[in-house]
Amino acid sequence: MRQQRKKRKKKDLIPLLFLLVLFTFLMLKFPDKAGQDRIGGSLSEQGKQEIPAEYIPIYQAAEREYGVPWQLLASIHRIETRFSTMDPMISPVGAKGHFQFMDCTWLGWDYQHCDGLGSLPDQEVDITDPALIERYGGYGVDASGNGKADPWDLQDATFSAANFLSRYGATDGDWERALFQYNRSHKYVREVIQVAKSYSEPQ
Protein backbone atom coordinates (compact mmCIF):
# COMPACT_ATOMS: atom_id res chain seq x y z
CA MET A 1 0.00 0.00 0.00
CA ARG A 2 2.78 2.43 0.93
CA GLN A 3 4.60 1.76 -2.33
CA GLN A 4 1.41 2.38 -4.29
CA ARG A 5 0.90 5.70 -2.47
CA LYS A 6 4.48 6.75 -3.23
CA LYS A 7 4.02 5.89 -6.89
CA ARG A 8 0.74 7.82 -6.94
CA LYS A 9 2.41 10.88 -5.39
CA LYS A 10 5.18 10.76 -7.98
CA LYS A 11 2.60 10.58 -10.76
CA ASP A 12 0.72 13.52 -9.24
CA LEU A 13 3.93 15.57 -9.29
CA ILE A 14 4.54 15.07 -13.01
CA PRO A 15 1.82 17.50 -14.19
CA LEU A 16 3.02 20.10 -11.69
CA LEU A 17 6.60 19.78 -12.88
CA PHE A 18 5.43 20.08 -16.48
CA LEU A 19 3.51 23.27 -15.68
CA LEU A 20 6.53 24.70 -13.86
CA VAL A 21 8.81 24.01 -16.82
CA LEU A 22 6.25 25.49 -19.23
CA PHE A 23 5.86 28.61 -17.09
CA THR A 24 9.64 29.09 -16.91
CA PHE A 25 9.96 28.69 -20.68
CA LEU A 26 7.24 31.25 -21.36
CA MET A 27 8.78 33.75 -18.95
CA LEU A 28 12.14 33.45 -20.68
CA LYS A 29 10.71 33.63 -24.19
CA PHE A 30 8.25 36.43 -23.46
CA PRO A 31 9.78 38.48 -20.64
CA ASP A 32 7.57 40.77 -18.66
CA LYS A 33 7.67 44.28 -20.04
CA ALA A 34 5.94 45.76 -17.04
CA GLY A 35 5.60 49.49 -17.28
CA GLN A 36 6.23 49.70 -21.01
CA ASP A 37 2.52 50.03 -21.67
CA ARG A 38 2.73 53.32 -19.81
CA ILE A 39 4.35 54.95 -22.83
CA GLY A 40 1.66 56.46 -24.99
CA GLY A 41 -1.75 57.95 -24.45
CA SER A 42 -2.16 61.68 -24.08
CA LEU A 43 0.49 64.22 -23.14
CA SER A 44 1.29 64.56 -19.44
CA GLU A 45 1.65 67.85 -17.61
CA GLN A 46 5.41 67.39 -17.51
CA GLY A 47 5.41 66.85 -21.26
CA LYS A 48 3.40 70.03 -21.79
CA GLN A 49 5.97 71.97 -19.80
CA GLU A 50 9.08 70.50 -21.45
CA ILE A 51 8.29 69.64 -25.08
CA PRO A 52 8.16 72.52 -27.58
CA ALA A 53 4.58 72.48 -28.85
CA GLU A 54 5.60 72.95 -32.49
CA TYR A 55 7.55 69.67 -32.43
CA ILE A 56 4.70 67.45 -31.25
CA PRO A 57 2.94 67.18 -34.66
CA ILE A 58 6.23 66.02 -36.20
CA TYR A 59 6.67 63.28 -33.58
CA GLN A 60 3.04 62.23 -34.01
CA ALA A 61 3.35 62.06 -37.80
CA ALA A 62 6.41 59.81 -37.39
CA GLU A 63 4.44 57.58 -35.03
CA ARG A 64 1.65 57.22 -37.60
CA GLU A 65 4.20 56.29 -40.25
CA TYR A 66 6.32 53.82 -38.25
CA GLY A 67 4.29 52.83 -35.20
CA VAL A 68 6.86 54.10 -32.69
CA PRO A 69 5.29 55.95 -29.72
CA TRP A 70 5.79 59.66 -30.27
CA GLN A 71 6.69 60.18 -26.60
CA LEU A 72 9.66 57.87 -27.16
CA LEU A 73 10.82 60.06 -30.05
CA ALA A 74 10.37 63.20 -27.96
CA SER A 75 12.41 61.62 -25.18
CA ILE A 76 15.28 60.79 -27.54
CA HIS A 77 15.19 64.32 -28.94
CA ARG A 78 15.39 65.78 -25.44
CA ILE A 79 18.25 63.55 -24.32
CA GLU A 80 20.28 63.79 -27.53
CA THR A 81 20.17 67.55 -28.17
CA ARG A 82 17.88 69.11 -25.54
CA PHE A 83 15.24 69.63 -28.21
CA SER A 84 17.80 70.99 -30.68
CA THR A 85 19.12 73.69 -28.37
CA MET A 86 22.65 72.28 -28.14
CA ASP A 87 25.22 74.28 -30.05
CA PRO A 88 26.80 72.79 -32.01
CA MET A 89 24.70 69.69 -32.59
CA ILE A 90 27.78 67.59 -33.30
CA SER A 91 29.06 65.12 -30.73
CA PRO A 92 32.76 64.52 -29.98
CA VAL A 93 32.60 61.28 -32.01
CA GLY A 94 30.90 62.90 -34.99
CA ALA A 95 27.19 62.20 -34.47
CA LYS A 96 25.26 65.09 -35.95
CA GLY A 97 21.90 66.75 -36.26
CA HIS A 98 18.75 66.85 -34.16
CA PHE A 99 18.81 63.13 -33.34
CA GLN A 100 22.59 62.62 -33.43
CA PHE A 101 23.11 60.18 -36.28
CA MET A 102 26.51 58.95 -37.35
CA ASP A 103 27.16 59.42 -41.08
CA CYS A 104 27.28 55.71 -41.83
CA THR A 105 24.12 54.95 -39.86
CA TRP A 106 22.35 57.62 -41.88
CA LEU A 107 23.83 56.72 -45.27
CA GLY A 108 24.28 52.99 -44.73
CA TRP A 109 27.06 50.77 -43.47
CA ASP A 110 27.44 49.13 -46.86
CA TYR A 111 29.24 52.26 -48.03
CA GLN A 112 32.82 51.16 -48.68
CA HIS A 113 34.50 53.86 -46.61
CA CYS A 114 32.55 53.16 -43.41
CA ASP A 115 34.68 52.00 -40.52
CA GLY A 116 35.11 52.56 -36.81
CA LEU A 117 32.28 54.59 -35.33
CA GLY A 118 30.88 55.52 -38.73
CA SER A 119 32.02 59.09 -39.24
CA LEU A 120 32.87 60.24 -42.78
CA PRO A 121 34.52 63.63 -42.28
CA ASP A 122 36.79 63.49 -45.32
CA GLN A 123 34.64 61.60 -47.82
CA GLU A 124 33.05 63.39 -50.74
CA VAL A 125 29.71 61.62 -50.59
CA ASP A 126 26.28 63.19 -50.27
CA ILE A 127 24.73 61.45 -47.28
CA THR A 128 21.45 63.28 -47.95
CA ASP A 129 20.90 61.56 -51.32
CA PRO A 130 17.89 59.19 -50.91
CA ALA A 131 19.12 57.02 -53.78
CA LEU A 132 22.49 56.48 -52.08
CA ILE A 133 20.79 55.82 -48.74
CA GLU A 134 18.66 53.12 -50.36
CA ARG A 135 21.70 51.69 -52.12
CA TYR A 136 23.80 51.45 -48.96
CA GLY A 137 21.02 50.40 -46.58
CA GLY A 138 20.88 53.53 -44.43
CA TYR A 139 18.12 54.87 -42.22
CA GLY A 140 17.92 58.46 -43.47
CA VAL A 141 14.43 59.50 -44.60
CA ASP A 142 13.29 62.41 -46.76
CA ALA A 143 10.19 63.14 -44.71
CA SER A 144 9.89 66.75 -45.86
CA GLY A 145 9.71 65.71 -49.51
CA ASN A 146 12.34 68.14 -50.75
CA GLY A 147 14.50 65.47 -52.36
CA LYS A 148 17.03 65.32 -49.54
CA ALA A 149 17.22 63.21 -46.38
CA ASP A 150 18.97 65.67 -44.12
CA PRO A 151 19.99 64.95 -40.50
CA TRP A 152 19.89 68.73 -39.94
CA ASP A 153 16.22 68.86 -40.93
CA LEU A 154 14.07 68.11 -37.88
CA GLN A 155 11.31 66.36 -39.80
CA ASP A 156 13.79 64.16 -41.67
CA ALA A 157 15.73 63.40 -38.48
CA THR A 158 12.60 62.49 -36.51
CA PHE A 159 11.29 60.15 -39.20
CA SER A 160 14.74 58.62 -39.58
CA ALA A 161 14.93 57.89 -35.86
CA ALA A 162 11.49 56.28 -36.01
CA ASN A 163 12.57 54.30 -39.08
CA PHE A 164 15.65 53.02 -37.25
CA LEU A 165 13.75 52.08 -34.09
CA SER A 166 10.98 50.35 -36.02
CA ARG A 167 13.48 48.10 -37.79
CA TYR A 168 14.81 46.93 -34.43
CA GLY A 169 11.48 46.05 -32.87
CA ALA A 170 10.09 49.28 -31.40
CA THR A 171 6.91 48.95 -33.45
CA ASP A 172 6.29 45.61 -31.72
CA GLY A 173 6.97 47.05 -28.27
CA ASP A 174 10.57 45.85 -27.94
CA TRP A 175 11.74 49.34 -27.02
CA GLU A 176 14.72 48.30 -24.94
CA ARG A 177 16.28 46.34 -27.79
CA ALA A 178 15.63 49.12 -30.31
CA LEU A 179 17.03 51.82 -28.05
CA PHE A 180 20.12 49.78 -27.26
CA GLN A 181 20.81 49.53 -30.99
CA TYR A 182 20.36 53.29 -31.24
CA ASN A 183 22.82 53.94 -28.43
CA ARG A 184 24.64 50.99 -26.90
CA SER A 185 24.27 52.05 -23.30
CA HIS A 186 21.90 50.44 -20.81
CA LYS A 187 21.89 53.68 -18.86
CA TYR A 188 20.77 55.53 -21.99
CA VAL A 189 17.99 53.01 -22.59
CA ARG A 190 16.68 53.38 -19.04
CA GLU A 191 16.81 57.17 -19.23
CA VAL A 192 14.94 57.36 -22.54
CA ILE A 193 12.19 55.05 -21.30
CA GLN A 194 11.90 56.91 -18.01
CA VAL A 195 11.53 60.28 -19.73
CA ALA A 196 9.08 58.85 -22.28
CA LYS A 197 6.94 57.54 -19.44
CA SER A 198 7.01 60.94 -17.76
CA TYR A 199 5.61 62.44 -20.98
CA SER A 200 2.77 59.91 -21.12
CA GLU A 201 -0.67 60.12 -19.57
CA PRO A 202 -2.30 56.69 -20.11
CA GLN A 203 -5.92 56.90 -21.20
Coordinates of C-alpha atoms in Angstrom, one line a residue:
M1 CA 0.0 0.0 0.0
R2 CA 2.8 2.4 0.9
Q3 CA 4.6 1.8 -2.3
Q4 CA 1.4 2.4 -4.3
R5 CA 0.9 5.7 -2.5
K6 CA 4.5 6.8 -3.2
K7 CA 4.0 5.9 -6.9
R8 CA 0.7 7.8 -6.9
K9 CA 2.4 10.9 -5.4
K10 CA 5.2 10.8 -8.0
K11 CA 2.6 10.6 -10.8
D12 CA 0.7 13.5 -9.2
L13 CA 3.9 15.6 -9.3
I14 CA 4.5 15.1 -13.0
P15 CA 1.8 17.5 -14.2
L16 CA 3.0 20.1 -11.7
L17 CA 6.6 19.8 -12.9
F18 CA 5.4 20.1 -16.5
L19 CA 3.5 23.3 -15.7
L20 CA 6.5 24.7 -13.9
V21 CA 8.8 24.0 -16.8
L22 CA 6.3 25.5 -19.2
F23 CA 5.9 28.6 -17.1
T24 CA 9.6 29.1 -16.9
F25 CA 10.0 28.7 -20.7
L26 CA 7.2 31.3 -21.4
M27 CA 8.8 33.7 -19.0
L28 CA 12.1 33.4 -20.7
K29 CA 10.7 33.6 -24.2
F30 CA 8.3 36.4 -23.5
P31 CA 9.8 38.5 -20.6
D32 CA 7.6 40.8 -18.7
K33 CA 7.7 44.3 -20.0
A34 CA 5.9 45.8 -17.0
G35 CA 5.6 49.5 -17.3
Q36 CA 6.2 49.7 -21.0
D37 CA 2.5 50.0 -21.7
R38 CA 2.7 53.3 -19.8
I39 CA 4.4 55.0 -22.8
G40 CA 1.7 56.5 -25.0
G41 CA -1.7 58.0 -24.5
S42 CA -2.2 61.7 -24.1
L43 CA 0.5 64.2 -23.1
S44 CA 1.3 64.6 -19.4
E45 CA 1.6 67.9 -17.6
Q46 CA 5.4 67.4 -17.5
G47 CA 5.4 66.9 -21.3
K48 CA 3.4 70.0 -21.8
Q49 CA 6.0 72.0 -19.8
E50 CA 9.1 70.5 -21.5
I51 CA 8.3 69.6 -25.1
P52 CA 8.2 72.5 -27.6
A53 CA 4.6 72.5 -28.9
E54 CA 5.6 72.9 -32.5
Y55 CA 7.6 69.7 -32.4
I56 CA 4.7 67.5 -31.3
P57 CA 2.9 67.2 -34.7
I58 CA 6.2 66.0 -36.2
Y59 CA 6.7 63.3 -33.6
Q60 CA 3.0 62.2 -34.0
A61 CA 3.4 62.1 -37.8
A62 CA 6.4 59.8 -37.4
E63 CA 4.4 57.6 -35.0
R64 CA 1.7 57.2 -37.6
E65 CA 4.2 56.3 -40.2
Y66 CA 6.3 53.8 -38.2
G67 CA 4.3 52.8 -35.2
V68 CA 6.9 54.1 -32.7
P69 CA 5.3 55.9 -29.7
W70 CA 5.8 59.7 -30.3
Q71 CA 6.7 60.2 -26.6
L72 CA 9.7 57.9 -27.2
L73 CA 10.8 60.1 -30.0
A74 CA 10.4 63.2 -28.0
S75 CA 12.4 61.6 -25.2
I76 CA 15.3 60.8 -27.5
H77 CA 15.2 64.3 -28.9
R78 CA 15.4 65.8 -25.4
I79 CA 18.2 63.5 -24.3
E80 CA 20.3 63.8 -27.5
T81 CA 20.2 67.6 -28.2
R82 CA 17.9 69.1 -25.5
F83 CA 15.2 69.6 -28.2
S84 CA 17.8 71.0 -30.7
T85 CA 19.1 73.7 -28.4
M86 CA 22.6 72.3 -28.1
D87 CA 25.2 74.3 -30.1
P88 CA 26.8 72.8 -32.0
M89 CA 24.7 69.7 -32.6
I90 CA 27.8 67.6 -33.3
S91 CA 29.1 65.1 -30.7
P92 CA 32.8 64.5 -30.0
V93 CA 32.6 61.3 -32.0
G94 CA 30.9 62.9 -35.0
A95 CA 27.2 62.2 -34.5
K96 CA 25.3 65.1 -35.9
G97 CA 21.9 66.8 -36.3
H98 CA 18.8 66.9 -34.2
F99 CA 18.8 63.1 -33.3
Q100 CA 22.6 62.6 -33.4
F101 CA 23.1 60.2 -36.3
M102 CA 26.5 59.0 -37.4
D103 CA 27.2 59.4 -41.1
C104 CA 27.3 55.7 -41.8
T105 CA 24.1 54.9 -39.9
W106 CA 22.4 57.6 -41.9
L107 CA 23.8 56.7 -45.3
G108 CA 24.3 53.0 -44.7
W109 CA 27.1 50.8 -43.5
D110 CA 27.4 49.1 -46.9
Y111 CA 29.2 52.3 -48.0
Q112 CA 32.8 51.2 -48.7
H113 CA 34.5 53.9 -46.6
C114 CA 32.6 53.2 -43.4
D115 CA 34.7 52.0 -40.5
G116 CA 35.1 52.6 -36.8
L117 CA 32.3 54.6 -35.3
G118 CA 30.9 55.5 -38.7
S119 CA 32.0 59.1 -39.2
L120 CA 32.9 60.2 -42.8
P121 CA 34.5 63.6 -42.3
D122 CA 36.8 63.5 -45.3
Q123 CA 34.6 61.6 -47.8
E124 CA 33.1 63.4 -50.7
V125 CA 29.7 61.6 -50.6
D126 CA 26.3 63.2 -50.3
I127 CA 24.7 61.4 -47.3
T128 CA 21.4 63.3 -48.0
D129 CA 20.9 61.6 -51.3
P130 CA 17.9 59.2 -50.9
A131 CA 19.1 57.0 -53.8
L132 CA 22.5 56.5 -52.1
I133 CA 20.8 55.8 -48.7
E134 CA 18.7 53.1 -50.4
R135 CA 21.7 51.7 -52.1
Y136 CA 23.8 51.4 -49.0
G137 CA 21.0 50.4 -46.6
G138 CA 20.9 53.5 -44.4
Y139 CA 18.1 54.9 -42.2
G140 CA 17.9 58.5 -43.5
V141 CA 14.4 59.5 -44.6
D142 CA 13.3 62.4 -46.8
A143 CA 10.2 63.1 -44.7
S144 CA 9.9 66.8 -45.9
G145 CA 9.7 65.7 -49.5
N146 CA 12.3 68.1 -50.7
G147 CA 14.5 65.5 -52.4
K148 CA 17.0 65.3 -49.5
A149 CA 17.2 63.2 -46.4
D150 CA 19.0 65.7 -44.1
P151 CA 20.0 64.9 -40.5
W152 CA 19.9 68.7 -39.9
D153 CA 16.2 68.9 -40.9
L154 CA 14.1 68.1 -37.9
Q155 CA 11.3 66.4 -39.8
D156 CA 13.8 64.2 -41.7
A157 CA 15.7 63.4 -38.5
T158 CA 12.6 62.5 -36.5
F159 CA 11.3 60.2 -39.2
S160 CA 14.7 58.6 -39.6
A161 CA 14.9 57.9 -35.9
A162 CA 11.5 56.3 -36.0
N163 CA 12.6 54.3 -39.1
F164 CA 15.7 53.0 -37.2
L165 CA 13.8 52.1 -34.1
S166 CA 11.0 50.3 -36.0
R167 CA 13.5 48.1 -37.8
Y168 CA 14.8 46.9 -34.4
G169 CA 11.5 46.0 -32.9
A170 CA 10.1 49.3 -31.4
T171 CA 6.9 49.0 -33.4
D172 CA 6.3 45.6 -31.7
G173 CA 7.0 47.0 -28.3
D174 CA 10.6 45.9 -27.9
W175 CA 11.7 49.3 -27.0
E176 CA 14.7 48.3 -24.9
R177 CA 16.3 46.3 -27.8
A178 CA 15.6 49.1 -30.3
L179 CA 17.0 51.8 -28.0
F180 CA 20.1 49.8 -27.3
Q181 CA 20.8 49.5 -31.0
Y182 CA 20.4 53.3 -31.2
N183 CA 22.8 53.9 -28.4
R184 CA 24.6 51.0 -26.9
S185 CA 24.3 52.0 -23.3
H186 CA 21.9 50.4 -20.8
K187 CA 21.9 53.7 -18.9
Y188 CA 20.8 55.5 -22.0
V189 CA 18.0 53.0 -22.6
R190 CA 16.7 53.4 -19.0
E191 CA 16.8 57.2 -19.2
V192 CA 14.9 57.4 -22.5
I193 CA 12.2 55.1 -21.3
Q194 CA 11.9 56.9 -18.0
V195 CA 11.5 60.3 -19.7
A196 CA 9.1 58.9 -22.3
K197 CA 6.9 57.5 -19.4
S198 CA 7.0 60.9 -17.8
Y199 CA 5.6 62.4 -21.0
S200 CA 2.8 59.9 -21.1
E201 CA -0.7 60.1 -19.6
P202 CA -2.3 56.7 -20.1
Q203 CA -5.9 56.9 -21.2

